[in-house]
Coordinates of C-alpha atoms and ligand atoms in Angstrom, one line a residue:
M1 CA -5.5 -25.1 1.1
E2 CA -4.0 -27.6 -1.5
Q3 CA -2.0 -25.7 -3.9
K4 CA -4.1 -26.7 -7.0
L5 CA -7.1 -24.8 -5.4
I6 CA -5.1 -21.6 -4.9
R7 CA -4.7 -18.9 -7.6
N8 CA -2.5 -15.9 -7.2
F9 CA -3.3 -12.9 -9.5
S10 CA -3.1 -9.2 -10.0
I11 CA -5.2 -6.6 -11.8
V12 CA -3.5 -4.2 -14.1
A13 CA -4.5 -1.2 -15.8
H14 CA -4.0 2.2 -16.9
I15 CA -5.2 4.6 -14.0
D16 CA -8.8 5.2 -13.7
H17 CA -9.6 2.3 -15.8
G18 CA -11.5 0.6 -12.8
K19 CA -8.9 -1.5 -10.9
S20 CA -10.2 -0.7 -7.5
T21 CA -13.8 -1.0 -8.4
L22 CA -13.1 -4.4 -9.9
A23 CA -11.3 -5.4 -6.7
D24 CA -14.0 -4.3 -4.6
Q25 CA -16.7 -6.1 -6.8
I26 CA -14.7 -9.3 -6.7
M27 CA -14.6 -9.2 -2.8
K28 CA -18.3 -8.7 -2.8
M29 CA -19.1 -11.5 -5.1
T30 CA -16.8 -14.0 -3.1
D31 CA -17.0 -15.3 0.5
T32 CA -14.2 -13.0 1.5
Y33 CA -15.9 -10.4 3.5
D34 CA -19.0 -9.7 4.6
F35 CA -19.2 -6.0 5.0
R36 CA -22.5 -5.7 7.1
N37 CA -21.3 -8.2 9.6
H38 CA -17.7 -6.8 9.6
Q39 CA -18.4 -3.2 10.0
E40 CA -17.4 -2.9 13.6
Q41 CA -14.1 -4.5 12.8
V42 CA -13.5 -2.3 9.9
L43 CA -14.0 0.7 12.2
D44 CA -11.8 -0.6 14.8
D45 CA -9.2 -1.1 12.2
M46 CA -9.4 2.4 11.1
K47 CA -9.0 3.5 14.5
V48 CA -6.1 1.5 15.0
E49 CA -4.6 3.0 11.9
Q50 CA -5.1 6.5 13.3
D51 CA -3.6 5.8 16.6
H52 CA -0.6 4.0 15.1
G53 CA -0.1 6.2 12.2
V54 CA -0.2 3.1 10.1
T55 CA -1.4 3.4 6.6
V56 CA -2.0 -0.1 5.2
R57 CA -1.6 0.6 1.4
S58 CA -1.9 -2.5 0.2
K59 CA -5.2 -3.9 -1.0
T60 CA -4.0 -7.5 -1.1
V61 CA -6.7 -9.8 -0.3
R62 CA -7.6 -13.5 0.1
N63 CA -10.9 -14.2 -1.7
I64 CA -12.8 -17.7 -1.3
Y65 CA -14.6 -18.5 -4.3
H66 CA -17.0 -21.5 -5.1
A67 CA -16.4 -22.2 -8.6
K68 CA -18.9 -23.5 -11.1
D69 CA -16.9 -26.9 -11.1
G70 CA -18.1 -27.3 -7.4
N71 CA -14.6 -26.7 -5.9
Q72 CA -13.8 -23.9 -3.4
Y73 CA -10.9 -21.9 -4.6
E74 CA -8.7 -19.5 -2.8
L75 CA -8.3 -16.4 -5.0
N76 CA -5.4 -14.1 -3.7
L77 CA -5.5 -10.8 -5.4
I78 CA -2.1 -9.0 -5.0
D79 CA -2.2 -5.3 -5.3
T80 CA 0.0 -3.3 -7.3
P81 CA 1.0 0.3 -7.0
G82 CA -0.8 2.4 -9.5
H83 CA 1.7 4.9 -10.9
V84 CA 4.9 5.2 -13.2
D85 CA 7.2 6.3 -10.6
F86 CA 6.9 2.8 -8.9
H87 CA 8.0 0.6 -11.7
Y88 CA 10.2 -1.6 -9.7
E89 CA 7.3 -2.3 -7.0
V90 CA 4.8 -3.2 -9.9
E91 CA 7.3 -5.7 -11.3
K92 CA 7.7 -7.3 -7.7
S93 CA 4.1 -7.5 -6.9
L94 CA 3.6 -9.1 -10.5
S95 CA 6.4 -11.5 -9.8
A96 CA 4.2 -12.8 -6.9
S97 CA 1.5 -13.6 -9.2
D98 CA 0.8 -16.4 -11.7
G99 CA -1.5 -14.3 -13.8
V100 CA -3.0 -11.0 -14.6
I101 CA -6.2 -9.4 -15.5
L102 CA -5.4 -6.7 -18.1
L103 CA -8.3 -4.3 -17.6
V104 CA -9.0 -1.7 -20.3
D105 CA -11.6 1.0 -20.1
A106 CA -14.0 0.7 -22.9
T107 CA -14.2 4.5 -23.1
K108 CA -10.7 5.1 -23.1
G109 CA -9.1 2.1 -25.0
V110 CA -5.4 0.7 -24.6
Q111 CA -3.4 3.4 -23.0
A112 CA 0.3 3.8 -22.1
Q113 CA 0.2 2.1 -18.7
T114 CA -1.8 -0.7 -20.3
V115 CA 1.1 -1.4 -22.6
A116 CA 3.8 -1.0 -19.9
N117 CA 1.9 -3.3 -17.6
Y118 CA 1.2 -5.8 -20.4
R119 CA 5.0 -6.0 -21.2
I120 CA 5.9 -6.4 -17.6
A121 CA 3.5 -9.3 -17.3
K122 CA 4.9 -10.9 -20.6
D123 CA 8.4 -10.6 -19.1
N124 CA 7.3 -12.3 -16.1
H125 CA 5.6 -15.2 -18.3
L126 CA 2.3 -14.4 -16.7
V127 CA -0.9 -15.7 -18.1
I128 CA -3.0 -12.7 -19.4
I129 CA -6.7 -12.2 -19.0
P130 CA -7.8 -9.3 -21.2
V131 CA -10.9 -7.8 -19.8
I132 CA -13.0 -4.6 -21.2
N133 CA -14.5 -2.7 -18.4
K134 CA -17.2 0.0 -18.3
V135 CA -19.5 -1.6 -21.0
D136 CA -22.3 -0.1 -19.3
N137 CA -21.3 3.4 -20.2
Q138 CA -22.9 4.7 -23.1
N139 CA -19.6 5.9 -24.7
A140 CA -18.2 2.4 -24.6
Q141 CA -16.2 1.5 -27.8
V142 CA -16.1 -2.3 -27.2
D143 CA -15.0 -3.0 -30.8
M144 CA -12.2 -0.6 -31.0
C145 CA -10.9 -2.0 -27.6
E146 CA -10.9 -5.5 -29.0
Q147 CA -8.9 -4.5 -32.1
Q148 CA -6.4 -2.5 -30.0
L149 CA -6.0 -5.7 -27.7
Y150 CA -5.6 -8.1 -30.8
E151 CA -2.7 -5.6 -32.0
L152 CA -1.1 -5.7 -28.7
D153 CA -1.2 -9.4 -28.5
E154 CA -2.2 -11.7 -31.5
S155 CA -2.8 -14.6 -29.1
F156 CA -5.8 -12.8 -27.6
L157 CA -7.6 -13.5 -30.8
E158 CA -8.0 -17.1 -29.5
K159 CA -9.7 -16.1 -26.3
D160 CA -13.2 -14.5 -25.8
I161 CA -12.3 -11.3 -24.4
I162 CA -14.8 -10.8 -21.5
H163 CA -16.7 -7.5 -21.3
I164 CA -17.8 -6.4 -17.9
S165 CA -19.1 -3.6 -15.7
A166 CA -17.1 -3.7 -12.5
K167 CA -19.4 -1.0 -11.3
T168 CA -22.6 -3.2 -11.7
G169 CA -20.9 -6.6 -11.4
Y170 CA -22.1 -7.5 -14.9
H171 CA -20.1 -10.6 -16.2
V172 CA -17.6 -10.3 -13.3
D173 CA -18.5 -14.0 -12.5
E174 CA -16.9 -14.9 -15.8
V175 CA -13.7 -13.1 -14.8
L176 CA -13.7 -15.4 -11.8
E177 CA -14.2 -18.5 -13.8
A178 CA -11.4 -17.4 -16.3
I179 CA -9.0 -16.9 -13.3
V180 CA -9.6 -20.4 -12.1
K181 CA -9.5 -22.2 -15.5
E182 CA -6.8 -19.9 -17.2
I183 CA -4.2 -19.1 -14.2
P184 CA -2.1 -21.9 -13.2
S185 CA -2.0 -23.0 -9.6
P186 CA 1.4 -22.5 -7.7
N187 CA 3.7 -25.6 -7.9
G188 CA 6.1 -24.9 -4.9
D189 CA 7.8 -27.7 -3.1
V190 CA 7.1 -27.9 0.7
K191 CA 10.1 -30.1 1.0
Q192 CA 12.6 -27.5 -0.2
P193 CA 14.1 -25.0 2.3
L194 CA 11.7 -21.7 2.9
K195 CA 11.9 -19.3 0.0
A196 CA 9.4 -16.4 0.6
L197 CA 9.3 -13.4 -1.9
V198 CA 8.8 -10.0 -0.4
F199 CA 6.5 -7.9 -2.8
D200 CA 5.6 -5.3 -0.3
S201 CA 5.6 -4.1 3.2
H202 CA 4.4 -1.5 5.6
Y203 CA 5.5 -0.2 8.9
D204 CA 3.6 -0.5 12.3
A205 CA 4.6 1.6 15.3
Y206 CA 4.3 -1.4 17.5
Q207 CA 5.1 -4.3 15.5
G208 CA 7.9 -2.9 13.3
V209 CA 8.1 -3.9 9.7
V210 CA 5.4 -6.2 8.3
A211 CA 6.6 -8.0 5.1
Y212 CA 4.1 -9.1 2.6
V213 CA 5.2 -12.5 1.0
R214 CA 4.5 -15.1 -1.5
I215 CA 5.6 -18.4 -0.3
I216 CA 7.6 -20.0 -3.2
D217 CA 8.9 -23.1 -1.5
G218 CA 9.0 -24.5 1.9
Q219 CA 7.0 -23.6 5.1
V220 CA 7.0 -21.0 7.8
N221 CA 5.7 -21.2 11.1
T222 CA 5.1 -18.6 13.9
N223 CA 8.4 -17.9 15.7
D224 CA 10.6 -19.4 13.2
K225 CA 14.2 -17.8 13.0
L226 CA 14.3 -16.1 9.6
V227 CA 16.7 -14.0 7.5
F228 CA 16.6 -11.7 4.5
M229 CA 18.9 -13.2 2.1
N230 CA 20.0 -10.1 0.2
Q231 CA 20.1 -7.7 3.2
N232 CA 21.4 -10.3 5.3
V233 CA 19.2 -9.3 8.3
R234 CA 18.0 -11.8 10.9
F235 CA 14.9 -11.8 12.8
E236 CA 11.9 -13.8 14.3
G237 CA 8.6 -14.2 12.6
N238 CA 6.6 -13.0 15.5
Q239 CA 3.2 -13.5 13.8
I240 CA 2.3 -14.7 10.5
G241 CA -1.0 -14.7 8.6
I242 CA -3.2 -13.8 5.8
F243 CA -4.9 -10.6 4.4
N244 CA -8.7 -10.7 4.7
P245 CA -8.1 -7.8 3.9
Q246 CA -7.2 -7.0 7.5
L247 CA -4.3 -9.1 8.9
V248 CA -5.5 -12.4 10.0
P249 CA -3.0 -14.6 12.1
Q250 CA -2.3 -18.3 11.0
D251 CA 0.0 -20.9 12.5
Q252 CA 1.7 -21.6 9.2
L253 CA 2.0 -20.5 5.7
N254 CA 2.6 -23.1 2.8
P255 CA 3.9 -23.0 -0.8
G256 CA 1.6 -20.8 -3.1
D257 CA 0.3 -18.8 0.0
I258 CA 0.2 -15.1 0.0
G259 CA 0.5 -13.6 3.4
Y260 CA 2.4 -11.4 5.9
I261 CA 5.3 -12.0 8.5
I262 CA 5.7 -9.6 11.3
T263 CA 9.3 -9.0 11.7
G264 CA 9.7 -6.8 14.6
I265 CA 12.4 -5.0 12.7
K266 CA 12.4 -1.3 13.7
D267 CA 14.4 0.1 10.9
P268 CA 12.6 0.0 7.6
S269 CA 15.5 0.3 5.4
E270 CA 16.6 -3.2 6.5
V271 CA 13.6 -4.7 4.7
R272 CA 13.6 -4.2 0.8
V273 CA 10.8 -5.1 -1.5
G274 CA 12.3 -7.8 -3.8
D275 CA 14.2 -9.5 -1.1
T276 CA 13.7 -13.2 -0.2
I277 CA 13.1 -14.6 3.2
T278 CA 14.5 -18.1 4.5
K279 CA 15.1 -19.9 7.5
S280 CA 18.5 -19.0 9.1
A281 CA 18.8 -22.8 10.4
N282 CA 18.0 -24.2 6.9
R283 CA 19.0 -21.7 4.2
A284 CA 17.7 -21.9 0.6
Q285 CA 20.4 -22.2 -1.8
E286 CA 19.7 -18.8 -3.7
A287 CA 17.4 -16.0 -3.4
V288 CA 14.7 -15.2 -5.9
A289 CA 16.3 -13.6 -9.0
G290 CA 16.2 -9.9 -9.9
Y291 CA 16.6 -8.1 -6.4
Q292 CA 17.7 -4.4 -6.9
P293 CA 16.5 -2.0 -4.3
A294 CA 14.4 0.8 -5.9
S295 CA 16.5 3.6 -6.3
A296 CA 15.9 7.4 -6.2
V297 CA 15.9 9.2 -9.6
V298 CA 14.8 12.6 -8.7
F299 CA 16.6 14.6 -6.1
A300 CA 15.7 17.9 -4.3
G301 CA 16.7 20.0 -1.0
I302 CA 13.9 20.1 1.5
Y303 CA 14.2 22.9 4.2
P304 CA 11.8 24.1 7.0
K305 CA 10.0 27.2 6.1
D306 CA 9.0 28.9 9.4
A307 CA 9.8 25.8 11.8
D308 CA 12.7 24.4 13.4
F309 CA 14.9 21.8 11.6
K310 CA 14.0 19.5 14.8
D311 CA 10.4 19.4 13.7
L312 CA 11.1 18.7 10.1
S313 CA 13.6 16.1 11.3
S314 CA 11.0 14.3 13.2
A315 CA 8.6 14.5 10.4
M316 CA 10.9 13.2 7.9
A317 CA 11.9 10.2 10.1
K318 CA 8.1 9.3 10.5
L319 CA 7.5 9.5 6.6
K320 CA 10.6 7.4 6.0
L321 CA 9.1 4.5 8.2
N322 CA 6.4 4.0 5.9
D323 CA 8.2 4.8 2.8
S324 CA 11.6 3.5 2.7
S325 CA 12.3 4.4 -0.9
I326 CA 12.6 8.0 0.3
E327 CA 16.5 8.8 0.4
M328 CA 17.7 11.5 2.8
V329 CA 20.9 13.2 4.1
E330 CA 21.3 16.1 6.2
H331 CA 22.6 19.1 4.4
V332 CA 23.4 22.8 5.4
S333 CA 22.7 25.4 2.9
E334 CA 24.0 28.8 3.2
S335 CA 20.7 30.3 2.1
L336 CA 18.3 27.9 3.6
G337 CA 19.8 26.6 6.8
M338 CA 19.7 23.0 7.9
G339 CA 17.7 20.7 5.9
Y340 CA 17.9 17.4 3.9
R341 CA 19.0 16.4 0.3
C342 CA 16.4 13.9 -0.8
G343 CA 15.9 11.4 -3.3
F344 CA 12.7 10.3 -4.8
L345 CA 11.4 7.6 -7.1
G346 CA 10.1 10.4 -9.4
M347 CA 8.3 13.7 -9.5
F348 CA 4.9 12.2 -8.3
H349 CA 6.8 10.7 -5.4
L350 CA 8.3 14.0 -4.5
Q351 CA 4.8 15.6 -4.7
I352 CA 3.4 13.1 -2.5
V353 CA 6.1 13.5 0.2
R354 CA 5.6 17.3 -0.1
E355 CA 1.8 17.0 0.5
R356 CA 2.3 14.6 3.3
L357 CA 4.5 16.9 5.2
V358 CA 1.9 19.8 4.8
N359 CA -1.2 17.5 5.6
D360 CA 0.2 15.0 8.1
F361 CA 2.6 16.9 9.9
G362 CA 1.7 20.6 9.3
M363 CA 5.2 21.2 8.0
E364 CA 5.5 24.1 5.6
V365 CA 8.8 23.4 3.7
I366 CA 10.8 24.9 0.9
V367 CA 11.6 22.4 -1.8
T368 CA 14.4 23.4 -4.2
A369 CA 14.4 22.8 -7.9
P370 CA 14.7 19.0 -8.5
N371 CA 17.5 17.5 -10.6
V372 CA 18.3 13.8 -11.8
N373 CA 21.7 12.3 -10.8
Y374 CA 24.8 12.2 -13.1
R375 CA 28.1 10.4 -13.0
Y376 CA 31.4 11.4 -14.2
T377 CA 35.1 10.3 -14.5
T378 CA 38.0 12.8 -14.2
T379 CA 41.4 13.2 -15.8
K380 CA 42.7 11.7 -12.8
D381 CA 40.3 9.1 -11.8
D382 CA 38.7 6.5 -14.3
N383 CA 36.1 5.2 -11.6
F384 CA 32.5 6.7 -12.1
K385 CA 31.5 8.8 -9.3
T386 CA 27.7 9.5 -8.9
I387 CA 26.4 12.8 -7.7
N388 CA 22.9 14.0 -7.0
N389 CA 23.7 17.6 -6.1
P390 CA 24.7 19.7 -9.1
S391 CA 27.2 21.6 -7.2
D392 CA 29.4 18.6 -6.5
L393 CA 30.3 18.2 -10.3
P394 CA 34.0 19.1 -10.4
D395 CA 35.3 22.0 -12.6
F396 CA 34.9 21.4 -16.2
A397 CA 38.7 21.4 -16.9
D398 CA 39.1 18.3 -14.7
L399 CA 36.2 16.3 -16.2
K400 CA 36.7 13.5 -18.7
V401 CA 33.4 11.8 -19.1
V402 CA 30.0 13.0 -17.8
E403 CA 27.1 10.6 -18.1
E404 CA 23.4 11.0 -17.6
P405 CA 20.5 8.6 -16.9
I406 CA 18.4 7.7 -20.2
N407 CA 14.7 6.4 -20.0
Q408 CA 12.8 4.1 -22.3
M409 CA 9.5 5.9 -23.0
I410 CA 6.2 4.6 -24.6
I411 CA 3.8 7.1 -25.7
E412 CA 0.3 6.2 -26.9
T413 CA -1.5 8.9 -28.9
P414 CA -4.2 9.5 -31.5
S415 CA -2.4 9.8 -34.9
D416 CA -3.4 13.4 -35.5
S417 CA -1.0 14.5 -32.7
V418 CA 2.0 12.4 -33.8
N419 CA 3.8 15.0 -35.6
D420 CA 3.7 17.6 -32.6
I421 CA 4.6 14.9 -30.2
M422 CA 7.6 13.8 -32.3
A423 CA 8.8 17.4 -32.5
L424 CA 8.4 17.8 -28.8
V425 CA 10.4 14.6 -27.9
T426 CA 12.9 15.5 -30.6
K427 CA 13.4 18.9 -28.8
H428 CA 13.9 17.0 -25.8
R429 CA 16.8 15.0 -27.2
G430 CA 14.7 11.8 -27.6
V431 CA 15.5 9.2 -30.0
L432 CA 12.8 7.3 -31.8
L433 CA 13.5 3.4 -31.5
N434 CA 10.0 2.4 -32.9
M435 CA 6.8 3.2 -34.1
D436 CA 3.6 1.1 -34.5
N437 CA 0.2 2.4 -36.1
H438 CA -3.0 0.7 -34.8
N439 CA -6.5 1.9 -35.3
Q440 CA -5.9 5.6 -35.4
M441 CA -3.5 5.1 -32.4
V442 CA 0.2 5.3 -32.7
R443 CA 2.7 3.7 -30.2
L444 CA 6.1 5.7 -30.1
T445 CA 9.1 4.1 -28.2
Y446 CA 12.0 6.5 -27.4
H447 CA 15.0 6.7 -25.4
V448 CA 15.0 10.1 -23.9
P449 CA 17.1 11.7 -21.0
L450 CA 15.3 11.7 -17.8
A451 CA 16.5 15.1 -17.1
E452 CA 14.2 16.3 -20.1
I453 CA 11.0 14.5 -19.2
A454 CA 11.2 14.4 -15.2
F455 CA 9.7 17.7 -14.6
N456 CA 7.4 19.5 -17.0
F457 CA 7.3 17.1 -20.1
F458 CA 4.0 15.4 -19.2
N459 CA 2.1 18.6 -19.0
Q460 CA 3.4 19.8 -22.5
L461 CA 2.5 16.2 -23.8
K462 CA -1.0 16.5 -22.6
S463 CA -1.6 19.8 -24.0
I464 CA -0.1 19.1 -27.3
S465 CA -2.4 16.0 -27.6
H466 CA -5.3 17.8 -26.1
G467 CA -5.4 15.4 -23.3
F468 CA -5.3 12.2 -25.3
A469 CA -1.7 11.0 -25.2
T470 CA -0.7 8.7 -22.5
Y471 CA 3.1 7.8 -21.6
D472 CA 5.0 5.4 -19.4
S473 CA 8.8 5.6 -18.9
S474 CA 11.3 3.6 -17.0
F475 CA 15.0 3.6 -16.6
D476 CA 17.3 2.2 -19.4
S477 CA 20.9 3.1 -19.0
Y478 CA 23.6 5.9 -18.3
Q479 CA 24.8 7.4 -21.5
P480 CA 27.7 9.9 -22.1
S481 CA 26.5 13.3 -22.7
D482 CA 27.8 16.9 -23.1
I483 CA 26.7 18.3 -19.8
V484 CA 27.7 21.6 -18.6
K485 CA 27.3 23.2 -15.2
I486 CA 25.4 26.6 -14.8
T487 CA 26.2 28.8 -11.7
I488 CA 24.2 31.6 -10.5
D489 CA 25.6 34.6 -8.5
V490 CA 23.2 36.8 -6.7
N491 CA 24.7 40.1 -5.5
Y492 CA 28.1 38.8 -6.5
S493 CA 28.0 35.7 -4.3
S494 CA 27.5 32.0 -5.7
V495 CA 24.1 30.5 -4.6
E496 CA 24.5 26.8 -4.2
E497 CA 20.8 26.1 -4.6
L498 CA 20.7 27.6 -7.9
T499 CA 23.5 25.4 -9.5
F500 CA 22.2 23.4 -12.4
L501 CA 23.5 20.8 -14.8
T502 CA 22.3 20.6 -18.2
H503 CA 23.1 19.6 -21.9
R504 CA 25.4 22.1 -23.7
Q505 CA 22.6 22.5 -26.2
N506 CA 20.1 24.1 -23.7
A507 CA 22.8 25.8 -21.4
F508 CA 22.6 29.2 -22.7
D509 CA 18.9 29.5 -23.0
L510 CA 18.4 28.0 -19.7
A511 CA 20.8 30.2 -18.0
Q512 CA 19.1 33.3 -19.6
E513 CA 15.8 32.0 -18.6
I514 CA 16.8 31.4 -14.9
V515 CA 18.3 34.8 -14.6
H516 CA 15.4 36.5 -15.9
Q517 CA 12.8 34.5 -13.8
L518 CA 14.9 35.4 -10.7
K519 CA 14.5 39.2 -11.5
Y520 CA 10.9 38.8 -10.2
V521 CA 11.1 36.4 -7.4
I522 CA 14.2 37.3 -5.5
P523 CA 13.2 39.4 -2.5
R524 CA 14.1 43.0 -3.2
R525 CA 16.5 45.0 -1.1
L526 CA 17.0 48.8 -0.8
Y527 CA 19.6 48.9 -3.8
P528 CA 19.8 47.0 -7.1
M529 CA 21.2 43.6 -7.0
P530 CA 22.8 41.8 -10.0
V531 CA 22.0 38.3 -10.8
Q532 CA 24.5 36.6 -13.0
G533 CA 24.5 33.2 -14.8
Y534 CA 27.9 31.5 -15.7
I535 CA 28.7 28.6 -18.0
E536 CA 32.3 27.3 -17.6
G537 CA 33.6 30.5 -15.9
R538 CA 32.0 32.9 -18.3
V539 CA 29.1 35.4 -17.7
V540 CA 26.4 34.5 -20.3
A541 CA 23.3 36.3 -18.6
R542 CA 22.6 39.2 -16.4
V543 CA 19.7 41.1 -14.9
D544 CA 19.4 43.7 -12.2
V545 CA 16.8 42.9 -9.3
P546 CA 15.3 46.2 -9.0
P547 CA 15.6 48.1 -5.6
L548 CA 12.7 48.0 -3.1
R549 CA 12.0 51.8 -3.4
K550 CA 13.7 54.7 -5.2
N551 CA 16.9 55.6 -4.4
A552 CA 16.8 57.9 -1.2
A553 CA 19.4 60.2 -2.8
V554 CA 17.0 61.2 -5.5
S555 CA 13.9 61.3 -3.5
E556 CA 12.0 64.6 -2.8
D557 CA 12.8 64.7 0.9
A558 CA 16.5 65.1 0.6
K559 CA 16.5 68.9 0.4
S560 CA 19.9 69.9 1.1
V561 CA 23.2 68.6 -0.4
S562 CA 24.7 67.6 2.9
K563 CA 21.5 65.7 3.9
K564 CA 21.8 63.8 0.4
Q565 CA 25.4 63.0 1.1
A566 CA 24.7 61.7 4.5
L567 CA 22.0 59.3 3.1
L568 CA 24.3 58.2 0.4
R569 CA 27.0 57.4 2.8
R570 CA 24.5 55.3 4.9
Q571 CA 23.2 53.6 2.1
S572 CA 26.6 52.6 0.8
L573 CA 27.4 51.4 4.2
N574 CA 24.3 49.3 4.4
K575 CA 24.8 48.0 1.0
R576 CA 28.3 46.4 2.1
K577 CA 26.9 45.1 5.5
S578 CA 24.0 43.2 3.7
A579 CA 25.9 41.9 0.9
A580 CA 27.5 39.6 3.4
D581 CA 24.0 38.3 4.2
A582 CA 22.9 35.3 2.6
V583 CA 20.3 36.1 -0.2
Q584 CA 16.7 35.0 0.7
L585 CA 15.3 32.1 -1.5
P586 CA 11.5 31.9 -1.0
Q587 CA 9.7 28.7 -2.5
S588 CA 8.7 31.1 -5.5
V589 CA 12.2 31.1 -6.7
F590 CA 12.2 27.4 -7.2
D591 CA 8.6 27.1 -8.5
A592 CA 9.5 29.7 -11.2
I593 CA 12.6 27.7 -12.1
L594 CA 10.5 24.5 -12.4
N595 CA 8.0 26.3 -14.7
I596 CA 10.7 27.0 -17.3
E597 CA 10.2 24.6 -20.3
Ligands
LIG601 P1 -8.6 2.5 -10.9 O1 -7.6 4.0 -10.9 O2 -8.0 1.6 -11.9 O3 -8.4 2.0 -9.6 O4 -10.1 3.1 -11.3 P2 -11.3 3.2 -10.2 O5 -11.8 1.8 -9.9 O6 -10.9 4.2 -9.0 O7 -12.4 3.8 -11.1 C1 -12.1 4.9 -11.7 C2 -13.5 5.6 -12.2 O8 -14.3 4.7 -13.1 C3 -14.4 5.7 -10.8 O9 -15.3 6.9 -11.0 C4 -15.3 4.6 -11.1 O10 -16.6 4.6 -10.5 C5 -15.4 4.5 -12.8 N1 -16.0 2.9 -12.9 C6 -15.1 1.9 -12.6 N2 -15.6 0.7 -13.3 C7 -16.8 1.2 -13.9 C8 -17.6 0.5 -14.6 O11 -17.8 -0.7 -14.8 N3 -18.8 1.4 -15.3 C9 -18.6 2.7 -15.1 N4 -19.6 3.5 -15.8 N5 -17.8 3.3 -14.4 C10 -16.7 2.5 -13.8
LIG602 MG1 -7.5 2.6 -7.7

């Protein structure tokens, strides 16, 4: 299709505001996809998915729309991931679009991810079409939503904000017309060398990595010899095509087109979202700007519970095929055996991986208490080294500077919770950058250490604001910080998985808390076991894990003195023998630690 008849757009919204419902409605109202006639095909696709173990996450789809001006347009809806952990992917899928529909739930109003997505769209210079959804709901507060949108962006005052019901289809035709009228058509140059931006990908067991692309300039044809410019990986485009939403092969993709390229590449880590594909014979001068592979921010150990390391290993390898953002290296733990030290894009990502291990692979695992990464210099070396395992931090005497990751966080909250929320964020070492009032809602912008918000913070925020506050957060920078290491001894030997890094201000309380939590979750033995917490070589906390049962020496059964003595001798022998055994660390140990506030 001619470029002037193409529109590339995304829908962005806070979670549950109706993005998927609107996407389905748009598909129904255009000539994309006749559900009745294609039912068999859909079922086929699902079977293929099951057999291949492929999950086609993306809902990217080409819609054909007969506009009121009499022209037939190609409206490419580009799917974006729906969670804050995936900021980088959202940015990349938006950079493949020329405009966005900013969807707001009329019963909820503007929420934190509405604001975050708005800002990403604005930074990418995209046309923004504000739309209020769920106006069929009796709790809809359309006027409030309009006010909030005007406060977000004054230029919305010049538009007629469209009120829709994605569910019933009411006024969705106006959204389609607005897409055609307001979003610019692509303006790529077909005579330039090929430049295709990779905005998503999936792995197919037979075909290898399938890259989802927007053609910026040039053309790609089946069997072209291609190369990923940043990763410098060569391949042949075995098959190219478009999304309908299933993959439909084509001979050629042209500037402005949204489509896929089957790369045949079997190692998913070679294909990164944000990379640029060009032809190896006629290379583009430079790649699309802003390439930086999504990086892990939360780290934890994963160990098999009752299964073999071999089973875990094969499950993890399969997971990694469809989610190349999981980082993993083998790690041997004294207490947990062979396993992996893994990196995730956030806590939500970690949770998904854990669930998939159970649901898709039947793998019960032990996940250790997560931590963020840190970097440091020493008195001997001024180059920063980054660590993601707390026990890798050198002794405090050798350290010069330690830095921790700082996030920028946006919180949207009703004004009556503001004071409590500010107290909460301050307690978590947040620094307030900005505060805006608008229509009984307050928007707070903070710099806050990632370690303080990565784990439990969101639950606290929800409970303080009675469920009304929303937040969004993304990495800002590394900043120097007074970080200290807490180590834990159980029965006089140090347990690597229970080493923590934290700010000095929290260290003493945290050490106390951990040690007390452990008292009830470390499996008991026949004798009491001391648990001790150390900071910079000093013991700061201690409890004794109570013995499994009463000391035999004082039990009623031991009648004579000699029997008593024999028992005591046996006990003390056992004690020495089992002191050498590594302490058992069940999942409850790490769950207890995660619940510390
Ligand atoms: P997403 O998380 O943004 O993709 O949101 P969904 O499309 O999954 O919608 C979230 C919930 O809102 C679902 O229960 C939908 O049925 C409901 N919903 C979406 N659009 C409308 C609408 O226009 N009216 C009403 N009443 N409910 C809607
Ligand atoms: Mg959805």
